mmCIF file of C-alpha atoms in Angstrom:
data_model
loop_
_atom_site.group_PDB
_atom_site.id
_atom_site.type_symbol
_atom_site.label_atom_id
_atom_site.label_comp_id
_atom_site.label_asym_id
_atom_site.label_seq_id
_atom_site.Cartn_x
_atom_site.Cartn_y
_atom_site.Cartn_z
ATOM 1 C CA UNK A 1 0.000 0.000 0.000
ATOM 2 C CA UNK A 2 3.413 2.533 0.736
ATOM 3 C CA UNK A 3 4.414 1.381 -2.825
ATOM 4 C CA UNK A 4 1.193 2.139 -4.551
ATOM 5 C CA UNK A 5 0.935 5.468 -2.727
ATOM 6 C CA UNK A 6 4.272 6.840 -3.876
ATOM 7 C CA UNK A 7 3.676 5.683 -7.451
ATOM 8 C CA UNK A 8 0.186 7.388 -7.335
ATOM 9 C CA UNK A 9 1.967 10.328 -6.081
ATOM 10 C CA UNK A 10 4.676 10.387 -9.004
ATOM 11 C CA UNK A 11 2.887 9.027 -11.809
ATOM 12 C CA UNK A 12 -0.501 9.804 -10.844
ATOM 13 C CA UNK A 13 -3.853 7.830 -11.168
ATOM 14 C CA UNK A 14 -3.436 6.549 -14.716
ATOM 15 C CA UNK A 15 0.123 6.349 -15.220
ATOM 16 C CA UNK A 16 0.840 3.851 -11.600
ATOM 17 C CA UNK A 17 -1.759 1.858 -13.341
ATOM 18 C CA UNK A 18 0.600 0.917 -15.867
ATOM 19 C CA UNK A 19 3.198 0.223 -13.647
ATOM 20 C CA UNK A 20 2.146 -2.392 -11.570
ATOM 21 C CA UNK A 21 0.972 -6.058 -11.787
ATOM 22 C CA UNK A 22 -0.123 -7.519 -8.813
ATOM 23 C CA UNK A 23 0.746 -11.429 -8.053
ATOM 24 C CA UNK A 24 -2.485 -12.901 -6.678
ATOM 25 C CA UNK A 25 -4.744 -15.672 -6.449
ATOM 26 C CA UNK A 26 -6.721 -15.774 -9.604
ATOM 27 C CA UNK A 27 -10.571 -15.870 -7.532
ATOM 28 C CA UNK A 28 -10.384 -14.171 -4.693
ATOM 29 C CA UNK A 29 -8.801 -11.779 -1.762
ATOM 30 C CA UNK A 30 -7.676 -8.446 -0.853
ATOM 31 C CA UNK A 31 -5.411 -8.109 -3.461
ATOM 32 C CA UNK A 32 -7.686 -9.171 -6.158
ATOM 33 C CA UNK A 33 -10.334 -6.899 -5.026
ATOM 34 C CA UNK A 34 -7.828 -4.226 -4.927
ATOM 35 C CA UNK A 35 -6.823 -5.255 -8.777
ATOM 36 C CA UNK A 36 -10.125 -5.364 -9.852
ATOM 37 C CA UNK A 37 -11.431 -2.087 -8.177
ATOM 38 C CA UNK A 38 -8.279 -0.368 -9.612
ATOM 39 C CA UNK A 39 -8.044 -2.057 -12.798
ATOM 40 C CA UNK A 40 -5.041 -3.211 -12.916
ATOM 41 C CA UNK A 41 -2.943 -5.910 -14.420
ATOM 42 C CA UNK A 42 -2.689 -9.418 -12.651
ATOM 43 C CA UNK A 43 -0.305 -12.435 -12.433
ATOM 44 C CA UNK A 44 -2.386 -15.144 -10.903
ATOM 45 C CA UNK A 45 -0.651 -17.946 -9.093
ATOM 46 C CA UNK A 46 -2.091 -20.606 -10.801
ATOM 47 C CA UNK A 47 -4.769 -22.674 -8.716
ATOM 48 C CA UNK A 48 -3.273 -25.649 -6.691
ATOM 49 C CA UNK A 49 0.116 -24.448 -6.846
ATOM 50 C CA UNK A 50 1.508 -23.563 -3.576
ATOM 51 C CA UNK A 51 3.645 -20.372 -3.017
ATOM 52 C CA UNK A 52 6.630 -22.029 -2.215
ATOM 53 C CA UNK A 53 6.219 -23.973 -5.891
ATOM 54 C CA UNK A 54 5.496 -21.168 -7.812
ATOM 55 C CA UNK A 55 9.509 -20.247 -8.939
ATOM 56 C CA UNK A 56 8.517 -22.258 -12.375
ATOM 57 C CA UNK A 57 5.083 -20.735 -12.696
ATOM 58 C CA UNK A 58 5.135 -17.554 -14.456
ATOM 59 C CA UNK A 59 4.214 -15.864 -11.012
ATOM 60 C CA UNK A 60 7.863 -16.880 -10.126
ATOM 61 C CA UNK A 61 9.207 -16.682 -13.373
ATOM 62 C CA UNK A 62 8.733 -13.076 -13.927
ATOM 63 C CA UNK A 63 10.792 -11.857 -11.765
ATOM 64 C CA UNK A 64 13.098 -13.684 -12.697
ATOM 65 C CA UNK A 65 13.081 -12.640 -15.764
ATOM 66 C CA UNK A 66 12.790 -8.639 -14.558
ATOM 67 C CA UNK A 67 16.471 -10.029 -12.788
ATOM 68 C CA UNK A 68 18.351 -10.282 -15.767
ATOM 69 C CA UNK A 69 18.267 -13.863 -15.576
ATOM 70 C CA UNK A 70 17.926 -16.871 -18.578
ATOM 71 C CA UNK A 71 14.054 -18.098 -18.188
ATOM 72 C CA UNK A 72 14.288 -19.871 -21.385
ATOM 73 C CA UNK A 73 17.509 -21.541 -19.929
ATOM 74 C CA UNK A 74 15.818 -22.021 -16.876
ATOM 75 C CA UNK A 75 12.845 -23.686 -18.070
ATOM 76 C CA UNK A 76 14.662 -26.236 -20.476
ATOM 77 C CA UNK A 77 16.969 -27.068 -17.340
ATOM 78 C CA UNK A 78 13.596 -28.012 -15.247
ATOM 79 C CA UNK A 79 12.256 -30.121 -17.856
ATOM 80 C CA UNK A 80 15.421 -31.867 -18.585
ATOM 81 C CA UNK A 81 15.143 -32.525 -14.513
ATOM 82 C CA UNK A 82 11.468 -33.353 -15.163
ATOM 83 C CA UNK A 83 12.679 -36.362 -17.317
ATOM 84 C CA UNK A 84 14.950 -37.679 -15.638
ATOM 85 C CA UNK A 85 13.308 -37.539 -12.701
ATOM 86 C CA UNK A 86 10.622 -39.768 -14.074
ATOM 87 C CA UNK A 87 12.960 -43.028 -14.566
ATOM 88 C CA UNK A 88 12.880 -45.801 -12.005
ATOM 89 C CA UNK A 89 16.661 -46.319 -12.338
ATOM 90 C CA UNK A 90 18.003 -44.858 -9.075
ATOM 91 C CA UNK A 91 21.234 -43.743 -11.028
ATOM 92 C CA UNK A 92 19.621 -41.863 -13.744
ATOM 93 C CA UNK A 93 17.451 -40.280 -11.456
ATOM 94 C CA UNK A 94 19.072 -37.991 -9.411
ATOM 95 C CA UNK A 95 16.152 -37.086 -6.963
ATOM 96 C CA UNK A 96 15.132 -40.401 -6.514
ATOM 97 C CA UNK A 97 18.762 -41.454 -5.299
ATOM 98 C CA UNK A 98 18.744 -38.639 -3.086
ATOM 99 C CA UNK A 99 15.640 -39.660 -1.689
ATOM 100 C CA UNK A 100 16.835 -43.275 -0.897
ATOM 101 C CA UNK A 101 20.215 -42.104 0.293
ATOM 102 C CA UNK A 102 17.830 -39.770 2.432
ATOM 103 C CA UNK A 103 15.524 -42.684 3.382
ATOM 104 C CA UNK A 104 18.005 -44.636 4.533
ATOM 105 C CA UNK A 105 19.771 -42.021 6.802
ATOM 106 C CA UNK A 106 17.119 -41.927 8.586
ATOM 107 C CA UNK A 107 16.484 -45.004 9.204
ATOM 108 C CA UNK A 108 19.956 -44.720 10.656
ATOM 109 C CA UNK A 109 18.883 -41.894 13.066
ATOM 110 C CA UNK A 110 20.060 -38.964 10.892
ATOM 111 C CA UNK A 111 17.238 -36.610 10.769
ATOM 112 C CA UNK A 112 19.380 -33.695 9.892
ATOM 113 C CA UNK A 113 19.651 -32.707 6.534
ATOM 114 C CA UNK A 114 22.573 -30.179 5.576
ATOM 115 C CA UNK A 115 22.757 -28.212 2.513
ATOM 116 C CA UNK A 116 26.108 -26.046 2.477
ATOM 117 C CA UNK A 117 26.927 -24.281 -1.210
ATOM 118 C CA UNK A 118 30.378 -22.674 -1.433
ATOM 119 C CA UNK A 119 29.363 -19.612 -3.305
ATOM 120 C CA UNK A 120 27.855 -16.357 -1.283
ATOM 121 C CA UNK A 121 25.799 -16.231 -4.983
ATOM 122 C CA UNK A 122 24.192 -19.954 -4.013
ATOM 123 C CA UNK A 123 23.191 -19.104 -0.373
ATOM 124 C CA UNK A 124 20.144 -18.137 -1.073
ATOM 125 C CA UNK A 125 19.213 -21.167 -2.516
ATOM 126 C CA UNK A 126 19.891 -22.843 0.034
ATOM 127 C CA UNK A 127 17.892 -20.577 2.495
ATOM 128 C CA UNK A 128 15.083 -21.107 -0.295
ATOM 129 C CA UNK A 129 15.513 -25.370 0.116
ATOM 130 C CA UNK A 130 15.747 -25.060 3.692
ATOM 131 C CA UNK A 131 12.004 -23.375 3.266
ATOM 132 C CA UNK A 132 10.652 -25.880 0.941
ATOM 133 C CA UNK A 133 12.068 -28.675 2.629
ATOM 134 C CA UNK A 134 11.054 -27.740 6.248
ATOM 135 C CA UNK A 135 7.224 -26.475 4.780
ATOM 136 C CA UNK A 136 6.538 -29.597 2.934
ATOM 137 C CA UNK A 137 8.118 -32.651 4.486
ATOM 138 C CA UNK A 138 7.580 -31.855 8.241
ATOM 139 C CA UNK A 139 4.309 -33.807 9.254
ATOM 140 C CA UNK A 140 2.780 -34.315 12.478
ATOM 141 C CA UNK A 141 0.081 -36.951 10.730
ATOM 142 C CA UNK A 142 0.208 -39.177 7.713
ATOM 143 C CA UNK A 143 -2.429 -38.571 5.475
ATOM 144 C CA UNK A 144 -4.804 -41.701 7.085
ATOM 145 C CA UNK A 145 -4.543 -39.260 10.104
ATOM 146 C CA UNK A 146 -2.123 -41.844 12.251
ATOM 147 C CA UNK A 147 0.014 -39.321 13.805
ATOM 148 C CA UNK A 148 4.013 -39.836 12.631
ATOM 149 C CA UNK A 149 5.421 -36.711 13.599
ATOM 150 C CA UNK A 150 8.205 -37.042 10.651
ATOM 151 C CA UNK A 151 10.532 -34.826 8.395
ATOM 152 C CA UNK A 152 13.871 -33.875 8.529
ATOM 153 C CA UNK A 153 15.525 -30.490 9.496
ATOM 154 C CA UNK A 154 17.036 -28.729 7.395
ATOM 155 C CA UNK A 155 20.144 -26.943 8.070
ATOM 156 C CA UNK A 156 21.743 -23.893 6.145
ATOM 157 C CA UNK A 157 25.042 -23.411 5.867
ATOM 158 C CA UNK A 158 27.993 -21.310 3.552
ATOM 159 C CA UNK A 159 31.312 -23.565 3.054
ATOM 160 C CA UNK A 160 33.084 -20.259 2.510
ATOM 161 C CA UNK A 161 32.096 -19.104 5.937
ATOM 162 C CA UNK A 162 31.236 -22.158 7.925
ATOM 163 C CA UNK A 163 33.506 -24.817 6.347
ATOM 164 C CA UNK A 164 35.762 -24.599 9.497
ATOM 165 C CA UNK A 165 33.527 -25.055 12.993
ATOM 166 C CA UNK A 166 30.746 -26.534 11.104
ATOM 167 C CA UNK A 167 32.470 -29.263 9.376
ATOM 168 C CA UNK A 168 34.139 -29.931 11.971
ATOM 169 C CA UNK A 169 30.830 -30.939 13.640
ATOM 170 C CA UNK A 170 29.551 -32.946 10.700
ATOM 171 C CA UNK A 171 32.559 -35.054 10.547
ATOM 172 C CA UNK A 172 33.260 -35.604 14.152
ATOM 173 C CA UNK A 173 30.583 -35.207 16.140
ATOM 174 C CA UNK A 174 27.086 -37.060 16.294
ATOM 175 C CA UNK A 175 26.339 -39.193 13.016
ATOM 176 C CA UNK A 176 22.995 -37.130 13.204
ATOM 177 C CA UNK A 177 23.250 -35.461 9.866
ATOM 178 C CA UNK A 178 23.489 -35.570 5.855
ATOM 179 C CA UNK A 179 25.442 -33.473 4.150
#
């Protein structure tokens, strides 16, 4: 509302009109009402689709693309992922191995799940896994209701920066974690 104030204030009634598209749900809420009333242009997050999925939807895409960065290039990476993500050899598929190799951890008691990039540039993806990870796999109940209280935690780390005392930990201390 700050945002749309100043532009009104700059550009005026007609001309912050054309400046803004507003990323909401395609139906309904504030937002929407406020896009409607105002008449301006909308991204909808497409229905179904969960915020913290929506990098690959063009609610996520844009942006990205407003960023300076590839979408084309993006989007051919994620469907060459798509594919091989859909074969049931474990070493073509590189989710499904980490899942297994994940599976099996804990089985093994290590519910801690470490995801340390060595670039300052990659750190945010990591804060942005640590998200999805912790959002979708942490469950209380299974979905027949039987309570399982499940998940691992994700930890964030940067090898420039943490390589020393937290590595240290990983390697040495309890076998509690995969990194």
């Amino acid at each position: 509302m700050l945002a749309r104030e100043r532009l009104r204030a700059v550009l005026g009634d007609a001309g912050y009109r054309q400046h803004v598209v507003c990323t909401t749900d395609p139906a309904s809420g504030i937002l929407r009402n406020i896009a409607v009333e105002e008449q301006l242009a909308t991204l909808p997050v497409p229905p179904g689709v969960g915020g913290r999925f929506s990098v690959l939807s063009p609610v996520g895409l844009l942006p990205i693309a407003f960023a300076g960065l590839d979408v084309r290039a993006l989007c051919a990476g994620a469907r060459a992922m798509d594919a091989r993500s859909q074969s049931t050899d474990l070493d073509a598929n590189p989710a499904a191995f980490h899942a297994a190799v994940l599976f099996a951890a804990m089985a093994k008691g290590a519910h801690i799940h470490v995801l340390m990039p060595y670039s300052d540039r990659l750190m945010r993806v990591s804060e942005w896994y640590g998200q999805l990870w912790a959002e979708s796999l942490g469950k209380r109940v299974k979905l027949d209701g039987s309570v399982v209280e499940t998940g691992h935690t994700p930890v964030r780390a940067l090898g420039a920066t943490d390589q020393h005392s937290q590595v240290q930990l990983y390697v040495e201390g309890p076998r509690d974690k995969v990194v």
